[in-house]
Every structure is written in C-alpha cells, then in structure tokens.
Tab-separated table of N, CA and C in Angstrom:
chain	number	residue	atom	x	y	z
A	30	MET	N	-46.341	-13.541	-27.339
A	30	MET	CA	-47.313	-13.775	-26.298
A	30	MET	C	-46.630	-14.542	-25.171
A	31	LYS	N	-46.810	-14.129	-23.932
A	31	LYS	CA	-46.186	-14.779	-22.785
A	31	LYS	C	-47.265	-15.077	-21.752
A	32	ASN	N	-47.285	-16.324	-21.240
A	32	ASN	CA	-48.263	-16.736	-20.234
A	32	ASN	C	-47.553	-17.360	-19.045
A	33	LYS	N	-48.141	-17.172	-17.862
A	33	LYS	CA	-47.639	-17.793	-16.639
A	33	LYS	C	-48.813	-18.463	-15.937
A	34	THR	N	-48.641	-19.764	-15.595
A	34	THR	CA	-49.680	-20.492	-14.864
A	34	THR	C	-49.025	-21.388	-13.823
A	35	TYR	N	-49.656	-21.449	-12.657
A	35	TYR	CA	-49.200	-22.323	-11.586
A	35	TYR	C	-49.836	-23.705	-11.721
A	36	ASN	N	-49.150	-24.721	-11.176
A	36	ASN	CA	-49.742	-26.054	-11.142
A	36	ASN	C	-50.814	-26.092	-10.048
A	37	HIS	N	-51.414	-27.269	-9.815
A	37	HIS	CA	-52.563	-27.402	-8.914
A	37	HIS	C	-52.265	-26.967	-7.485
A	38	ASN	N	-51.094	-27.276	-6.967
A	38	ASN	CA	-50.770	-26.894	-5.583
A	38	ASN	C	-49.857	-25.672	-5.506
A	39	LYS	N	-49.681	-24.988	-6.616
A	39	LYS	CA	-48.886	-23.754	-6.720
A	39	LYS	C	-47.426	-23.922	-6.319
A	40	SER	N	-46.888	-25.150	-6.467
A	40	SER	CA	-45.476	-25.386	-6.151
A	40	SER	C	-44.563	-25.113	-7.342
A	41	MET	N	-45.141	-25.086	-8.554
A	41	MET	CA	-44.356	-24.831	-9.770
A	41	MET	C	-45.095	-23.839	-10.668
A	42	LEU	N	-44.299	-23.102	-11.419
A	42	LEU	CA	-44.823	-22.093	-12.334
A	42	LEU	C	-44.413	-22.444	-13.756
A	43	LEU	N	-45.379	-22.493	-14.656
A	43	LEU	CA	-45.128	-22.734	-16.083
A	43	LEU	C	-45.135	-21.388	-16.791
A	44	VAL	N	-44.042	-21.077	-17.465
A	44	VAL	CA	-43.932	-19.844	-18.247
A	44	VAL	C	-43.785	-20.251	-19.711
A	45	THR	N	-44.741	-19.832	-20.535
A	45	THR	CA	-44.703	-20.157	-21.962
A	45	THR	C	-44.639	-18.870	-22.766
A	46	SER	N	-43.959	-18.957	-23.904
A	46	SER	CA	-43.937	-17.820	-24.830
A	46	SER	C	-43.984	-18.362	-26.255
A	47	TYR	N	-44.728	-17.669	-27.092
A	47	TYR	CA	-44.874	-18.043	-28.494
A	47	TYR	C	-45.329	-16.833	-29.283
A	48	LYS	N	-45.141	-16.918	-30.566
A	48	LYS	CA	-45.534	-15.845	-31.467
A	48	LYS	C	-47.024	-15.996	-31.778
A	49	GLU	N	-47.785	-14.936	-31.558
A	49	GLU	CA	-49.216	-14.958	-31.829
A	49	GLU	C	-49.447	-14.568	-33.295
A	50	ASP	N	-49.993	-15.517	-34.059
A	50	ASP	CA	-50.310	-15.245	-35.448
A	50	ASP	C	-51.516	-16.101	-35.852
A	51	LEU	N	-51.835	-16.134	-37.120
A	51	LEU	CA	-52.995	-16.894	-37.597
A	51	LEU	C	-52.714	-18.374	-37.743
A	52	ASN	N	-51.477	-18.784	-37.647
A	52	ASN	CA	-51.104	-20.186	-37.792
A	52	ASN	C	-51.559	-20.983	-36.581
A	53	SER	N	-52.205	-22.151	-36.791
A	53	SER	CA	-52.663	-22.999	-35.686
A	53	SER	C	-51.505	-23.666	-34.964
A	54	ILE	N	-50.434	-23.960	-35.696
A	54	ILE	CA	-49.285	-24.618	-35.097
A	54	ILE	C	-48.376	-23.553	-34.492
A	55	LYS	N	-48.078	-23.718	-33.192
A	55	LYS	CA	-47.239	-22.757	-32.502
A	55	LYS	C	-45.938	-23.427	-32.044
A	56	THR	N	-44.864	-22.670	-32.064
A	56	THR	CA	-43.621	-23.103	-31.454
A	56	THR	C	-43.619	-22.464	-30.069
A	57	ILE	N	-43.848	-23.310	-29.046
A	57	ILE	CA	-44.014	-22.831	-27.679
A	57	ILE	C	-42.722	-23.097	-26.903
A	58	TYR	N	-42.103	-22.037	-26.455
A	58	TYR	CA	-40.923	-22.138	-25.599
A	58	TYR	C	-41.431	-22.136	-24.160
A	59	TYR	N	-40.968	-23.111	-23.356
A	59	TYR	CA	-41.486	-23.195	-22.005
A	59	TYR	C	-40.382	-23.385	-20.983
A	60	LYS	N	-40.685	-22.909	-19.767
A	60	LYS	CA	-39.832	-23.114	-18.597
A	60	LYS	C	-40.746	-23.455	-17.433
A	61	VAL	N	-40.314	-24.411	-16.613
A	61	VAL	CA	-41.019	-24.729	-15.383
A	61	VAL	C	-40.079	-24.346	-14.242
A	62	LEU	N	-40.565	-23.470	-13.370
A	62	LEU	CA	-39.770	-22.974	-12.259
A	62	LEU	C	-40.356	-23.419	-10.929
A	63	ASP	N	-39.489	-23.642	-9.955
A	63	ASP	CA	-39.937	-23.868	-8.586
A	63	ASP	C	-40.482	-22.539	-8.074
A	64	SER	N	-41.669	-22.546	-7.487
A	64	SER	CA	-42.318	-21.297	-7.072
A	64	SER	C	-41.529	-20.527	-6.023
A	65	LYS	N	-40.934	-21.226	-5.077
A	65	LYS	CA	-40.238	-20.550	-3.986
A	65	LYS	C	-38.852	-20.067	-4.391
A	66	SER	N	-38.043	-20.961	-4.938
A	66	SER	CA	-36.643	-20.620	-5.237
A	66	SER	C	-36.444	-20.018	-6.630
A	67	LYS	N	-37.432	-20.144	-7.506
A	67	LYS	CA	-37.356	-19.678	-8.901
A	67	LYS	C	-36.278	-20.398	-9.717
A	68	ILE	N	-35.855	-21.586	-9.247
A	68	ILE	CA	-34.905	-22.410	-9.983
A	68	ILE	C	-35.640	-23.079	-11.152
A	69	VAL	N	-35.015	-23.085	-12.320
A	69	VAL	CA	-35.606	-23.713	-13.504
A	69	VAL	C	-35.489	-25.231	-13.361
A	70	LEU	N	-36.636	-25.910	-13.328
A	70	LEU	CA	-36.675	-27.364	-13.198
A	70	LEU	C	-36.658	-28.058	-14.563
A	71	LYS	N	-37.242	-27.423	-15.554
A	71	LYS	CA	-37.288	-27.996	-16.906
A	71	LYS	C	-37.537	-26.861	-17.882
A	72	GLU	N	-36.922	-26.987	-19.052
A	72	GLU	CA	-37.207	-26.021	-20.125
A	72	GLU	C	-37.082	-26.735	-21.448
A	73	GLY	N	-37.765	-26.202	-22.438
A	73	GLY	CA	-37.721	-26.829	-23.745
A	73	GLY	C	-38.618	-26.123	-24.737
A	74	VAL	N	-38.853	-26.814	-25.841
A	74	VAL	CA	-39.689	-26.297	-26.921
A	74	VAL	C	-40.725	-27.356	-27.255
A	75	PHE	N	-41.983	-26.945	-27.387
A	75	PHE	CA	-43.051	-27.846	-27.805
A	75	PHE	C	-43.688	-27.246	-29.044
A	76	ILE	N	-43.862	-28.066	-30.074
A	76	ILE	CA	-44.509	-27.606	-31.291
A	76	ILE	C	-45.885	-28.249	-31.368
A	77	GLY	N	-46.902	-27.431	-31.336
A	77	GLY	CA	-48.279	-27.923	-31.337
A	77	GLY	C	-49.246	-26.766	-31.170
A	78	MET	N	-50.387	-27.056	-30.554
A	78	MET	CA	-51.432	-26.046	-30.407
A	78	MET	C	-51.471	-25.406	-29.027
A	79	LYS	N	-51.169	-26.225	-27.980
A	79	LYS	CA	-51.364	-25.731	-26.618
A	79	LYS	C	-50.533	-26.552	-25.642
A	80	LEU	N	-50.077	-25.922	-24.574
A	80	LEU	CA	-49.314	-26.589	-23.521
A	80	LEU	C	-49.873	-26.100	-22.186
A	81	GLU	N	-50.260	-27.062	-21.306
A	81	GLU	CA	-50.871	-26.704	-20.033
A	81	GLU	C	-50.533	-27.750	-18.984
A	82	TRP	N	-50.890	-27.469	-17.722
A	82	TRP	CA	-50.676	-28.424	-16.646
A	82	TRP	C	-51.640	-29.595	-16.805
A	83	TYR	N	-51.140	-30.808	-16.582
A	83	TYR	CA	-51.952	-32.023	-16.610
A	83	TYR	C	-52.139	-32.533	-15.180
A	84	THR	N	-51.042	-32.734	-14.468
A	84	THR	CA	-51.060	-33.059	-13.043
A	84	THR	C	-50.082	-32.114	-12.367
A	85	THR	N	-49.837	-32.339	-11.089
A	85	THR	CA	-48.920	-31.471	-10.352
A	85	THR	C	-47.508	-31.510	-10.917
A	86	ASN	N	-47.080	-32.669	-11.468
A	86	ASN	CA	-45.717	-32.830	-11.992
A	86	ASN	C	-45.662	-33.149	-13.476
A	87	GLN	N	-46.731	-32.894	-14.207
A	87	GLN	CA	-46.748	-33.218	-15.637
A	87	GLN	C	-47.425	-32.110	-16.438
A	88	LEU	N	-46.864	-31.889	-17.635
A	88	LEU	CA	-47.482	-30.978	-18.596
A	88	LEU	C	-48.158	-31.805	-19.682
A	89	GLN	N	-49.188	-31.228	-20.274
A	89	GLN	CA	-49.903	-31.879	-21.363
A	89	GLN	C	-49.841	-30.961	-22.577
A	90	GLY	N	-49.272	-31.477	-23.660
A	90	GLY	CA	-49.173	-30.710	-24.889
A	90	GLY	C	-50.094	-31.275	-25.942
A	91	TYR	N	-50.812	-30.422	-26.628
A	91	TYR	CA	-51.732	-30.838	-27.675
A	91	TYR	C	-51.071	-30.623	-29.035
A	92	LYS	N	-50.863	-31.723	-29.735
A	92	LYS	CA	-50.283	-31.643	-31.068
A	92	LYS	C	-51.332	-31.133	-32.052
A	93	TYR	N	-50.866	-30.580	-33.129
A	93	TYR	CA	-51.761	-30.189	-34.209
A	93	TYR	C	-52.291	-31.452	-34.863
A	94	ILE	N	-53.587	-31.565	-35.050
A	94	ILE	CA	-54.211	-32.789	-35.552
A	94	ILE	C	-53.693	-33.169	-36.931
A	95	GLY	N	-53.306	-32.226	-37.728
A	95	GLY	CA	-52.817	-32.510	-39.062
A	95	GLY	C	-51.374	-32.979	-39.120
A	96	MET	N	-50.688	-33.049	-37.975
A	96	MET	CA	-49.290	-33.466	-37.961
A	96	MET	C	-49.182	-34.953	-38.246
A	97	VAL	N	-48.183	-35.334	-39.010
A	97	VAL	CA	-47.933	-36.735	-39.328
A	97	VAL	C	-46.890	-37.272	-38.365
A	98	GLU	N	-47.195	-38.425	-37.752
A	98	GLU	CA	-46.260	-39.032	-36.820
A	98	GLU	C	-45.862	-40.393	-37.354
A	99	GLN	N	-44.565	-40.644	-37.399
A	99	GLN	CA	-44.067	-41.925	-37.881
A	99	GLN	C	-44.324	-43.002	-36.842
A	100	ASP	N	-44.851	-44.158	-37.266
A	100	ASP	CA	-45.119	-45.272	-36.369
A	100	ASP	C	-43.798	-45.905	-35.960
A	101	ASP	N	-43.544	-45.947	-34.645
A	101	ASP	CA	-42.288	-46.509	-34.172
A	101	ASP	C	-42.412	-47.972	-33.761
A	102	GLY	N	-43.541	-48.607	-34.048
A	102	GLY	CA	-43.721	-50.023	-33.766
A	102	GLY	C	-44.265	-50.314	-32.387
A	103	ARG	N	-44.392	-49.293	-31.529
A	103	ARG	CA	-44.905	-49.515	-30.177
A	103	ARG	C	-46.426	-49.504	-30.134
A	104	PHE	N	-47.065	-49.012	-31.162
A	104	PHE	CA	-48.515	-48.910	-31.172
A	104	PHE	C	-49.137	-50.261	-31.512
A	105	SER	N	-50.129	-50.625	-30.742
A	105	SER	CA	-50.882	-51.840	-31.036
A	105	SER	C	-52.369	-51.540	-30.888
A	106	LYS	N	-53.222	-52.468	-31.295
A	106	LYS	CA	-54.664	-52.266	-31.195
A	106	LYS	C	-55.109	-52.149	-29.747
A	107	ASN	N	-54.377	-52.746	-28.827
A	107	ASN	CA	-54.742	-52.685	-27.418
A	107	ASN	C	-54.304	-51.400	-26.744
A	108	ASN	N	-53.449	-50.648	-27.385
A	108	ASN	CA	-52.942	-49.403	-26.823
A	108	ASN	C	-53.926	-48.286	-27.146
A	109	GLN	N	-54.582	-47.754	-26.133
A	109	GLN	CA	-55.610	-46.728	-26.322
A	109	GLN	C	-55.065	-45.314	-26.130
A	110	LYS	N	-53.755	-45.167	-26.108
A	110	LYS	CA	-53.103	-43.885	-25.878
A	110	LYS	C	-53.492	-42.884	-26.968
A	111	ASN	N	-53.845	-41.683	-26.562
A	111	ASN	CA	-54.194	-40.637	-27.509
A	111	ASN	C	-52.918	-40.089	-28.136
A	112	LYS	N	-52.757	-40.258	-29.437
A	112	LYS	CA	-51.534	-39.827	-30.117
A	112	LYS	C	-51.484	-38.322	-30.341
A	113	ASN	N	-52.570	-37.607	-30.065
A	113	ASN	CA	-52.590	-36.164	-30.266
A	113	ASN	C	-52.186	-35.407	-29.004
A	114	ILE	N	-51.859	-36.137	-27.930
A	114	ILE	CA	-51.459	-35.519	-26.672
A	114	ILE	C	-50.068	-36.022	-26.284
A	115	THR	N	-49.223	-35.114	-25.844
A	115	THR	CA	-47.893	-35.460	-25.363
A	115	THR	C	-47.812	-35.089	-23.885
A	116	ILE	N	-47.340	-36.018	-23.051
A	116	ILE	CA	-47.157	-35.771	-21.629
A	116	ILE	C	-45.665	-35.523	-21.377
A	117	ILE	N	-45.380	-34.423	-20.677
A	117	ILE	CA	-44.000	-34.058	-20.338
A	117	ILE	C	-43.869	-34.121	-18.821
A	118	ASN	N	-42.996	-34.984	-18.332
A	118	ASN	CA	-42.781	-35.151	-16.896
A	118	ASN	C	-41.785	-34.110	-16.384
A	119	ILE	N	-42.079	-33.581	-15.201
A	119	ILE	CA	-41.219	-32.594	-14.553
A	119	ILE	C	-40.561	-33.274	-13.363
A	120	GLU	N	-39.227	-33.266	-13.333
A	120	GLU	CA	-38.480	-33.828	-12.202
A	120	GLU	C	-38.265	-32.740	-11.165
A	121	GLU	N	-38.548	-33.065	-9.913
A	121	GLU	CA	-38.326	-32.078	-8.840
A	121	GLU	C	-36.956	-32.216	-8.258
C-alpha cells in the first residue's frame, strides 16, 4: 500500500508505503520530499499503526497500544506527554 499526502501549506510531500494485512502493527517506510524540487528531506521507518502530518514540519506516528516501552528515567508524574504518539521533526 502506498500513500502520498501534502503538509498543511503543501510545501512538503509525505510518501508512505507498507504491507496491507490483518496485523494492526505496520512497518511504515516513509520519505518526506520538498514539493518543488522533489529533494528527499527525511526518510526512515516507523513501526506502529499510523503516520501522518502533525504540523507543517512535523510528523505524528501512532504506536500500537500493546507495545512495551522501556522507561528511560525521563518520565515523571508532571510529564503529561502521550507515550503512544511519536513526533518526528523534519529539517528543511
């Protein structure tokens, strides 16, 4: 399965590809391209349920809820960060 989506101001294009099956967890291969020059700004692999635009320069990846994450000591009771979402910054 291959998807293409533009960010909010259409300056970048997100191209994702993954195998469509019954498994909830997907290995999503992604590339972010500059819309005009088609230069690859970022590429990688995200393992989870979904990857989409969050802001003009950030992607938001949804982890599978059943995934176990090792506590790295940075989490505290005052930290309200959602551990099921990963933000990926795109450098222009």
